[in-house]
CSV table of C-alpha atoms in Angstrom, one decimal:
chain,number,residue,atom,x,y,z
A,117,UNK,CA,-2.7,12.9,-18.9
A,118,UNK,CA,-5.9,15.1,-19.3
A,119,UNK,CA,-8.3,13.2,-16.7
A,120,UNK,CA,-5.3,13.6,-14.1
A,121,UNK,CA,-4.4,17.2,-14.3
A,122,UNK,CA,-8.0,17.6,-14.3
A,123,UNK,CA,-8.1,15.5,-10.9
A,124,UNK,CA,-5.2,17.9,-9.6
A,125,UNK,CA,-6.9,20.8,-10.4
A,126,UNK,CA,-10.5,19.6,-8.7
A,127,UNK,CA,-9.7,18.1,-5.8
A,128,UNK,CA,-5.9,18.8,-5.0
A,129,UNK,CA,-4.6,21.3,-2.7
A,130,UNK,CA,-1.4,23.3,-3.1
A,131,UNK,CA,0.3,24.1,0.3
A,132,UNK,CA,3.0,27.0,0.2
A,133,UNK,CA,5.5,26.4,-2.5
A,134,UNK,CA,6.5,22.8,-2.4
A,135,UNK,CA,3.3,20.5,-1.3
A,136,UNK,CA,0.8,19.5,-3.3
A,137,UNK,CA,-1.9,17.4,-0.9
A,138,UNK,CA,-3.8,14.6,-3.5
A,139,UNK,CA,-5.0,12.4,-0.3
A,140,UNK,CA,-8.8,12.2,-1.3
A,141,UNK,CA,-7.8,10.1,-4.2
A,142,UNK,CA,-3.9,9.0,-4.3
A,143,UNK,CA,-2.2,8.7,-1.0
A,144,UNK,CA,-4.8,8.5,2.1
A,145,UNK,CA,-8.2,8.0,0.3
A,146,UNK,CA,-7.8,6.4,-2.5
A,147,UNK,CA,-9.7,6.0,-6.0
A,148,UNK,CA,-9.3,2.3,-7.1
A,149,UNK,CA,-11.0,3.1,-10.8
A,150,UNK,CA,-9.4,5.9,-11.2
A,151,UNK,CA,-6.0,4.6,-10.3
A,152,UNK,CA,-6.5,1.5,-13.0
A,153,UNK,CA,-7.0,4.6,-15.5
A,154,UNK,CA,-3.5,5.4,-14.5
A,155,UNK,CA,-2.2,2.2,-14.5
A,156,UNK,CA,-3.5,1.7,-18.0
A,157,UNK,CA,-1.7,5.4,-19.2
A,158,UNK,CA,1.3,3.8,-17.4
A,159,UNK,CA,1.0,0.9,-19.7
A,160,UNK,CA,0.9,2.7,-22.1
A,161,UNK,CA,4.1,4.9,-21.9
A,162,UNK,CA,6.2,1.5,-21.6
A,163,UNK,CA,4.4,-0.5,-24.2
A,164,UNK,CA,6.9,-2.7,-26.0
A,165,UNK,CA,9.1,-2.8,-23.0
A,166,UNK,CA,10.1,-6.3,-21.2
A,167,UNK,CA,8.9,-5.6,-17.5
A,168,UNK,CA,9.7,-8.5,-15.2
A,169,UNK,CA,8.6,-6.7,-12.0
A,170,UNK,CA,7.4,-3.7,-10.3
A,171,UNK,CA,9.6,-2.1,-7.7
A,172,UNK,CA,7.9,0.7,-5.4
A,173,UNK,CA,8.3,1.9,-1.8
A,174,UNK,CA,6.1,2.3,0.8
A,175,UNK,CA,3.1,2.8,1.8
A,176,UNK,CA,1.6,5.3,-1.0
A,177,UNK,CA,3.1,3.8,-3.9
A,178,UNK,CA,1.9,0.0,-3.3
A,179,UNK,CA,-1.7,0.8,-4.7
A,180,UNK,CA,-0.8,2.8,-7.3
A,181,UNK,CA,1.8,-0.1,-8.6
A,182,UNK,CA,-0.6,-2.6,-7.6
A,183,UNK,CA,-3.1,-1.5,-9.8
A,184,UNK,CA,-0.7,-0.7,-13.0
A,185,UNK,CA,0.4,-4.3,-12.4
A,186,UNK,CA,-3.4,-5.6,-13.7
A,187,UNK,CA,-2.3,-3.5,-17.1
A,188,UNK,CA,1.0,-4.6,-17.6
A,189,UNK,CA,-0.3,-8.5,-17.1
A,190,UNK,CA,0.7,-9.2,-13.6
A,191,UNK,CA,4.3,-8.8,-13.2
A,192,UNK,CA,5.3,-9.3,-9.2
A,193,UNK,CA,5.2,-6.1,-7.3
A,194,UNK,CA,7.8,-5.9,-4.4
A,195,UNK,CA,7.2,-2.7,-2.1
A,196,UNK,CA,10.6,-1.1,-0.4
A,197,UNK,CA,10.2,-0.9,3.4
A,198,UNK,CA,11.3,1.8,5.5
A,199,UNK,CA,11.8,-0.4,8.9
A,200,UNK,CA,13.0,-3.4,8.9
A,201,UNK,CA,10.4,-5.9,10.5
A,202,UNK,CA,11.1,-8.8,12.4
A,203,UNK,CA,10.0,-11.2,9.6
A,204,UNK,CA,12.8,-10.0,7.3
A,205,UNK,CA,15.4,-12.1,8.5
A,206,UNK,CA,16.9,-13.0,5.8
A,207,UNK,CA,19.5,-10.6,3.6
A,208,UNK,CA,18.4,-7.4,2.1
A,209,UNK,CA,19.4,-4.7,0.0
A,210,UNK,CA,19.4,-1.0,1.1
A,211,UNK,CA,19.7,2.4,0.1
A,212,UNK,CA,19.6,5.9,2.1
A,213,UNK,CA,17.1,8.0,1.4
A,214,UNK,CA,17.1,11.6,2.0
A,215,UNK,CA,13.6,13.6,2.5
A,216,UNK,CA,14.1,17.2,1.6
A,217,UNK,CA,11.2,18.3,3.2
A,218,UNK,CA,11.6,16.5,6.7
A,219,UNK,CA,15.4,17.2,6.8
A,220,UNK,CA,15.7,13.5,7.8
A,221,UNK,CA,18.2,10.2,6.3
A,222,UNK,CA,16.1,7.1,5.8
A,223,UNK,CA,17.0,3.7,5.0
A,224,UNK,CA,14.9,1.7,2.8
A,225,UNK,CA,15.0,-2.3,2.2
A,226,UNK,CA,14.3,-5.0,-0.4
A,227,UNK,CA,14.4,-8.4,1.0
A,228,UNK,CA,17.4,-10.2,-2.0
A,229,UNK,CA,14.7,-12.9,-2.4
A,230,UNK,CA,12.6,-10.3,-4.5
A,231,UNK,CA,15.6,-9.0,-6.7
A,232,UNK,CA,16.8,-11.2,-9.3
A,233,UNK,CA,19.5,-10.9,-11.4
A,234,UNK,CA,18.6,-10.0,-15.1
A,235,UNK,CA,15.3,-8.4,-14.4
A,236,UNK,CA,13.7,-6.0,-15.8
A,237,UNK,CA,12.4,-3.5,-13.4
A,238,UNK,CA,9.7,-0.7,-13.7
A,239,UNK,CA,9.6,1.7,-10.7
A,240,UNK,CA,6.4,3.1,-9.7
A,241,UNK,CA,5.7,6.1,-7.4
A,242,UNK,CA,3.1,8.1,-6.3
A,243,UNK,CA,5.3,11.6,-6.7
A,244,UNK,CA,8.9,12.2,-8.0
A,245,UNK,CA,10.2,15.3,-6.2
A,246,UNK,CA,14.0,15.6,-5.4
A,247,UNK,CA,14.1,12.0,-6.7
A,248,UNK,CA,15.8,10.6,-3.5
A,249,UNK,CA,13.2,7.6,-3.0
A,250,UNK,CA,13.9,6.8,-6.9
A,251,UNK,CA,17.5,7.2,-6.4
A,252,UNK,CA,17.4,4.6,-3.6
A,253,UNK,CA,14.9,2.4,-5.6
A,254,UNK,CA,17.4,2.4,-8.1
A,255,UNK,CA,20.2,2.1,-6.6
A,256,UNK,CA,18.6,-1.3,-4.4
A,257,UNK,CA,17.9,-2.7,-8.2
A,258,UNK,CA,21.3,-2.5,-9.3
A,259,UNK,CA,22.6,-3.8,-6.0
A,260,UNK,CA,20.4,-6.9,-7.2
A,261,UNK,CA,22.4,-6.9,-10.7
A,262,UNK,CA,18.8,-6.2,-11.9
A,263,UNK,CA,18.0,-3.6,-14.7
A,264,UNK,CA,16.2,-0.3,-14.5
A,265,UNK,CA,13.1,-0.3,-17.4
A,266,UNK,CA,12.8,2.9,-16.0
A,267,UNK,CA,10.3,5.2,-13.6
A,268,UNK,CA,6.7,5.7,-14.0
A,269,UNK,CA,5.7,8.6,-11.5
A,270,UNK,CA,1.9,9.7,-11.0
A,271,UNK,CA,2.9,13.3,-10.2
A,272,UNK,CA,6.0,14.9,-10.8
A,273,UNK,CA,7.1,18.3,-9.1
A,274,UNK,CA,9.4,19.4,-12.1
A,275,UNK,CA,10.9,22.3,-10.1
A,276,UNK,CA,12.6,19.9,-7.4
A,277,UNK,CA,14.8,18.7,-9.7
A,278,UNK,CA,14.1,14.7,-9.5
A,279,UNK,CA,13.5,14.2,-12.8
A,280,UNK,CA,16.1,16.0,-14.3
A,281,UNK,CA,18.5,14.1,-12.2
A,282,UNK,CA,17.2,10.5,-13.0
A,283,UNK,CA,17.4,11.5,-16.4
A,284,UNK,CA,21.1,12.9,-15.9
A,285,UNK,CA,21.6,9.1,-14.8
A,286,UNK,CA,20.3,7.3,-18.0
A,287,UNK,CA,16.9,6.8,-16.2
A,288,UNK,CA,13.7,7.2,-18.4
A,289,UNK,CA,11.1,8.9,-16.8
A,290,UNK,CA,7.4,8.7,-17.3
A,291,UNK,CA,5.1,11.1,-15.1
A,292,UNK,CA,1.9,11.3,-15.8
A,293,UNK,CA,1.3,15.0,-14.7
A,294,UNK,CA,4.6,17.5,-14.5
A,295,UNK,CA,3.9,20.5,-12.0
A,296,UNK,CA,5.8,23.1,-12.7
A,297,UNK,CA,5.7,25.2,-9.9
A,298,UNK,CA,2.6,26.1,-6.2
A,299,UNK,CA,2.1,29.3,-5.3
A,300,UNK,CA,-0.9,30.8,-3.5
A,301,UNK,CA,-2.5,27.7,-3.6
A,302,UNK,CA,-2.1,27.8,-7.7
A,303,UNK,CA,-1.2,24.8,-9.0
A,304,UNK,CA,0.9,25.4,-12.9
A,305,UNK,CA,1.4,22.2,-15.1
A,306,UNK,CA,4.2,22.0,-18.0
B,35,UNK,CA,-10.1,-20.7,1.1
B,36,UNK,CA,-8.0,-23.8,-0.1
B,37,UNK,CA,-6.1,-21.9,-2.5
B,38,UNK,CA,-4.9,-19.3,0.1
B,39,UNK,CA,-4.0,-22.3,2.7
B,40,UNK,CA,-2.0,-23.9,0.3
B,41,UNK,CA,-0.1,-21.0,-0.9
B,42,UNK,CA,0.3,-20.4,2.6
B,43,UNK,CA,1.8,-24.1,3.2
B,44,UNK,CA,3.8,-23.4,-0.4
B,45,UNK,CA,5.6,-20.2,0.4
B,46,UNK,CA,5.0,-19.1,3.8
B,47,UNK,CA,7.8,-19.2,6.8
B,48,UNK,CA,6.8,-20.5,10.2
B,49,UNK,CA,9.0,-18.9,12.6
B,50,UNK,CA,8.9,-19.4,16.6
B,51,UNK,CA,5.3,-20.0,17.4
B,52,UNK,CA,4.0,-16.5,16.9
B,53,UNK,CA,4.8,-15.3,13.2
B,54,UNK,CA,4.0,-16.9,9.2
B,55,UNK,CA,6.1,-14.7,6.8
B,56,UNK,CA,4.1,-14.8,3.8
B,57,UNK,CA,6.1,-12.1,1.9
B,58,UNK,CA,6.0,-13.7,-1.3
B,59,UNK,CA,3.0,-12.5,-2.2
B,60,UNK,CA,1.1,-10.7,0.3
B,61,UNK,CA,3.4,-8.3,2.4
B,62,UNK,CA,6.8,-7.3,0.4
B,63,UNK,CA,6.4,-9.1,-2.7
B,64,UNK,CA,2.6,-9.3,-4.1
B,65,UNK,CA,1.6,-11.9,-5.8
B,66,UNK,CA,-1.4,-8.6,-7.7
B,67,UNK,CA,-2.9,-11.6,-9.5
B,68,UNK,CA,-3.5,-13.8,-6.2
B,69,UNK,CA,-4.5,-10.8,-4.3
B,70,UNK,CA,-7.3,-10.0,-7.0
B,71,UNK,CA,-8.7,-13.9,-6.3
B,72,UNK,CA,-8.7,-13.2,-2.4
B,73,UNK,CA,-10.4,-10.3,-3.1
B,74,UNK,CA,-13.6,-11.8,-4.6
B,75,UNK,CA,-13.1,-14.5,-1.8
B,76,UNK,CA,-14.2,-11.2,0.5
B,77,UNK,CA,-16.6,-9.8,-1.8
B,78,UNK,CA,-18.4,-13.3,-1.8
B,79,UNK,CA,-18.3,-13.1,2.4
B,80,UNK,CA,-20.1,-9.9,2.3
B,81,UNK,CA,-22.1,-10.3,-0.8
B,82,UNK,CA,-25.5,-8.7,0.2
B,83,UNK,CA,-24.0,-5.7,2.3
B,84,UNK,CA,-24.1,-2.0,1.5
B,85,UNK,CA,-20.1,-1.5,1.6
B,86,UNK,CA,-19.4,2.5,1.5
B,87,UNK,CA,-16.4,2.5,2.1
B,88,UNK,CA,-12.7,0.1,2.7
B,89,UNK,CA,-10.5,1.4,5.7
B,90,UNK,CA,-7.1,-0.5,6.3
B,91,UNK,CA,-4.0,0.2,7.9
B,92,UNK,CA,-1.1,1.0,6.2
B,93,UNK,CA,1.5,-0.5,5.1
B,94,UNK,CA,0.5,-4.3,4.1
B,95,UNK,CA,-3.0,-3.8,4.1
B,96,UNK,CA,-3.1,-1.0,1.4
B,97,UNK,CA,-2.3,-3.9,-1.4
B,98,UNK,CA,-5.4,-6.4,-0.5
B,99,UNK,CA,-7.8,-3.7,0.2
B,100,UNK,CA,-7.2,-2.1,-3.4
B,101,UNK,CA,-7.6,-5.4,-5.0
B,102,UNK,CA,-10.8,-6.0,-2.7
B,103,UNK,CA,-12.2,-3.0,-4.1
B,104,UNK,CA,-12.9,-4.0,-7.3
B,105,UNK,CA,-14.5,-6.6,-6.7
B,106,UNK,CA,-16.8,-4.4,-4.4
B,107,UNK,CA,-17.6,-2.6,-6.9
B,108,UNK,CA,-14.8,0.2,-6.1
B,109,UNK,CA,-15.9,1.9,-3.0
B,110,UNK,CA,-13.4,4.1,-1.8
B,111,UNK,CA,-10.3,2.9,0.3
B,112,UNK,CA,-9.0,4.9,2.7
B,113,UNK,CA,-5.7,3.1,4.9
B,114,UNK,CA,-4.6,4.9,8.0
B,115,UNK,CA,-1.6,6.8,8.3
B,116,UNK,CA,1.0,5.4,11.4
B,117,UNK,CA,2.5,8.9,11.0
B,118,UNK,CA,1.3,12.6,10.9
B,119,UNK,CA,2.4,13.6,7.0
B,120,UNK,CA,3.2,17.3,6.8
B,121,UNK,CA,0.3,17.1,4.4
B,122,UNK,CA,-2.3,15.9,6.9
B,123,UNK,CA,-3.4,19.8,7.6
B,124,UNK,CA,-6.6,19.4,9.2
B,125,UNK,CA,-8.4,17.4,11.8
B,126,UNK,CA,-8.4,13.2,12.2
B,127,UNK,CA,-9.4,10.9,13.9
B,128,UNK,CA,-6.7,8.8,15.9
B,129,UNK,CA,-6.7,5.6,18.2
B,130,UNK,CA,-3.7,4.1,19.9
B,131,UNK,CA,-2.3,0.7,18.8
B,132,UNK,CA,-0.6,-1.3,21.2
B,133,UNK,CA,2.1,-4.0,19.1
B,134,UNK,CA,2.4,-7.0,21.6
B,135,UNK,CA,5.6,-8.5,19.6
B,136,UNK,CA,7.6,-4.8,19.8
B,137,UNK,CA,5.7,-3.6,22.9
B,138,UNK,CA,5.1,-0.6,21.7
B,139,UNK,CA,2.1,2.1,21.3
B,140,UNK,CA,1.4,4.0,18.0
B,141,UNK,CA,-1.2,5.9,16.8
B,142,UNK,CA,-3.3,5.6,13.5
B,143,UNK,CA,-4.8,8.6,12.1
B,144,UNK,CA,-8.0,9.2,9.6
B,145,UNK,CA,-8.7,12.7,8.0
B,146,UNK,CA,-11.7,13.6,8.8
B,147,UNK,CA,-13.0,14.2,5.7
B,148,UNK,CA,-12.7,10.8,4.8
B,149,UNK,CA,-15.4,8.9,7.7
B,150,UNK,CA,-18.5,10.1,7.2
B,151,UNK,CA,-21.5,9.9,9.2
B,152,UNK,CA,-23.6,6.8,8.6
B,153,UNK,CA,-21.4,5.6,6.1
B,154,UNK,CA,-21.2,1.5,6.1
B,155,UNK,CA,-17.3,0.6,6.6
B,156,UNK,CA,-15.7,-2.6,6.1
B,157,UNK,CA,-12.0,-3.1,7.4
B,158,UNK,CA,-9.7,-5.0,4.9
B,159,UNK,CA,-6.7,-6.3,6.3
B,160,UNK,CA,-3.7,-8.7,5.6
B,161,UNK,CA,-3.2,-10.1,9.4
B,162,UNK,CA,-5.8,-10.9,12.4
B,163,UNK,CA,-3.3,-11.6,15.2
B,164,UNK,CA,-4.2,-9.7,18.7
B,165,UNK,CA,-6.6,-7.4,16.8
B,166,UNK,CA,-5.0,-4.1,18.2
B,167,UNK,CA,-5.1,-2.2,14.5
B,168,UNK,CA,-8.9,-3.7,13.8
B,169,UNK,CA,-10.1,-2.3,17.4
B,170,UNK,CA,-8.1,1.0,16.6
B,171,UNK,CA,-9.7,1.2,13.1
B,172,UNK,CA,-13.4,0.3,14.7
B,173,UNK,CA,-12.5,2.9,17.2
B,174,UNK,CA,-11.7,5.2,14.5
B,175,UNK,CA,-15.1,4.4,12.3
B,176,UNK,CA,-17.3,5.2,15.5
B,177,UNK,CA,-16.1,8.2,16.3
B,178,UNK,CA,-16.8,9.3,12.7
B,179,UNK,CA,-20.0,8.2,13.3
B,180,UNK,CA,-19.9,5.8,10.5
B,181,UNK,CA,-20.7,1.7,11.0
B,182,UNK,CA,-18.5,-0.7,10.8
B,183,UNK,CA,-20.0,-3.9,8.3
B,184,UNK,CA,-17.1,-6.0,9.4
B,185,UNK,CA,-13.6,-6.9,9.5
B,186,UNK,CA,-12.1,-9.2,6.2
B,187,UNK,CA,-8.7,-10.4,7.1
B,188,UNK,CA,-6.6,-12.4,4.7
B,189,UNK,CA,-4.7,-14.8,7.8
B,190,UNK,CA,-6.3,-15.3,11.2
B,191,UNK,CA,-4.0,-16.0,13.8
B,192,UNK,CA,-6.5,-17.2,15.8
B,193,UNK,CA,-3.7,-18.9,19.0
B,194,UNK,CA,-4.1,-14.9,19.1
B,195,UNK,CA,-7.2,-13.7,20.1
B,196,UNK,CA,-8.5,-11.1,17.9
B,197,UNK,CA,-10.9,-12.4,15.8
B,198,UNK,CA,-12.8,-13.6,19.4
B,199,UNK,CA,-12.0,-10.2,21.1
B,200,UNK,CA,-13.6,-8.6,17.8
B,201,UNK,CA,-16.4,-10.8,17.6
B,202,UNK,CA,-16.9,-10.7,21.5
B,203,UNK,CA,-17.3,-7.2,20.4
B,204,UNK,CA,-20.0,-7.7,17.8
B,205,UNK,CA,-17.6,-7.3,15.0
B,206,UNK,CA,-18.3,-9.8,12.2
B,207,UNK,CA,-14.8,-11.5,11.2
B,208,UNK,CA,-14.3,-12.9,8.0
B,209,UNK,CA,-11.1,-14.7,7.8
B,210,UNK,CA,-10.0,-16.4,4.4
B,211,UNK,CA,-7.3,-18.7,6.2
B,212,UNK,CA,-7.4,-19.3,10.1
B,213,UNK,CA,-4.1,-20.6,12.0
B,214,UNK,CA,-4.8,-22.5,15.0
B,215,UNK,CA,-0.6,-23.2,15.9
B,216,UNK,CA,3.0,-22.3,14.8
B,217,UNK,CA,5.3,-24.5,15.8
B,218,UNK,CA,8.6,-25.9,14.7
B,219,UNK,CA,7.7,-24.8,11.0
B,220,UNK,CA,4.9,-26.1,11.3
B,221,UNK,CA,1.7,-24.4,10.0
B,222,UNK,CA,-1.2,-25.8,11.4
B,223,UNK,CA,-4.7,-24.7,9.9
B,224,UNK,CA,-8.6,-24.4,11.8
């Protein structure tokens, strides 16, 4: 998507050879118009597909999926938590989640209220990158006898290897800008 | 805002005398659709204000204030951070947040590039209960040098004390459902 990259390019920042920052319009501050631009190219890549729901985890993916959910005519959006608060006291599903960068295992939960069996599930995310959070998104759907549509991502980081895997898994995966590698600060798109 | 009270009498949880679980469609599952309705309800509070800018706290308040943003006209929204990202880089602003039902302190952090000075700030949130994240948010505003416009919560607790500790404060509250008692199950409304 052409008015994205161009976004990257403008206002992101790439940090050593992994990080690319996009906080001044995707994941601190965040653009609301321009996010329903991405929602709408989002739309787009799944037209014709069933989508029941829209899974994503927290916190920078809920506005991203919030506002594809106005193009895709309202489905539910259910955000993945990564603690465990004291109103979910019912049964949940979880998955681990690894992060690469912070060397850490998380665990993240879907309450089994918001997973129904037979759904058709879209996964939204801000970035793919080793595809761990996807993994585990995908993982809590199936848990749920729920089917994968398959996984929009705003910006994917081609070189970690996330969207090679989800692929590898029978995932289909839509990203809306593919990085292909940060180095000095340069940013290179497939 | 009858529609919100009687969703909240429809699908929301009572629990102790402290707590309404309304994650069907505000805080794990989100009801995008309902969200865009309460919204307007806010831009209708504050019709007539210069609105800048939207701060919330991540991770429940990141779905409203997107939705509230359109119908403002799509200021930015910016939601603090509860934890320092290996992409924040350069300077925030931070304010403690004390959590009576965990009893525990966290911080909340703004980049700094994202307050600025005499910019006119209105606080989106899903929950007014003792009004810790608000008065860490206000805190966070002033020492941007920016204004705060007011606070727009979706649920008032009011048995809790914020929305009078804010307004004791010269905050103007905007609450689209005030609860006066939990109790037994029992949602009572102001």
């Amino acid at each position: 998507m052409e008015a994205l990259k161009k976004k990257i390019i403008d206002e992101g920042i790439g940090i050593g050879t992994e990080i690319v920052k996009v906080d001044s319009f995707l994941n601190h501050q965040m653009d609301v118009a321009f996010l329903e631009q991405l929602g709408q190219a989002f739309a787009e890549r799944f037209a014709g597909e069933k989508i029941d729901k829209i899974l994503t985890v927290e916190a920078s993916g809920i506005a991203i999926a919030c506002m594809a959910a106005k193009s895709f005519n309202y489905p539910k959006v259910v955000f993945a938590k990564k603690m465990a608060p004291n109103t979910m006291t019912e049964g949940f599903y979880q998955s681990e989640v690894k992060s690469f960068t912070k060397g850490t295992v998380s665990i993240i939960r879907v309450a089994k209220n918001y997973i129904s069996k037979g759904e058709k599930i879209l996964i939204i995310d801000d970035f793919l990158a080793h595809g761990e959070a996807a993994m585990g998104m995908v993982d809590i759907i199936e848990q749920g006898g729920a089917q994968v549509v398959g996984l929009g991502a705003v910006i994917e980081k081609e070189f970690q290897g996330g969207g090679k895997r989800l692929a590898d898994g029978g995932i289909r995966v839509e990203s809306l800008a593919v990085i292909t590698s940060i180095m000095d600060g340069n940013i290179q798109f497939k």
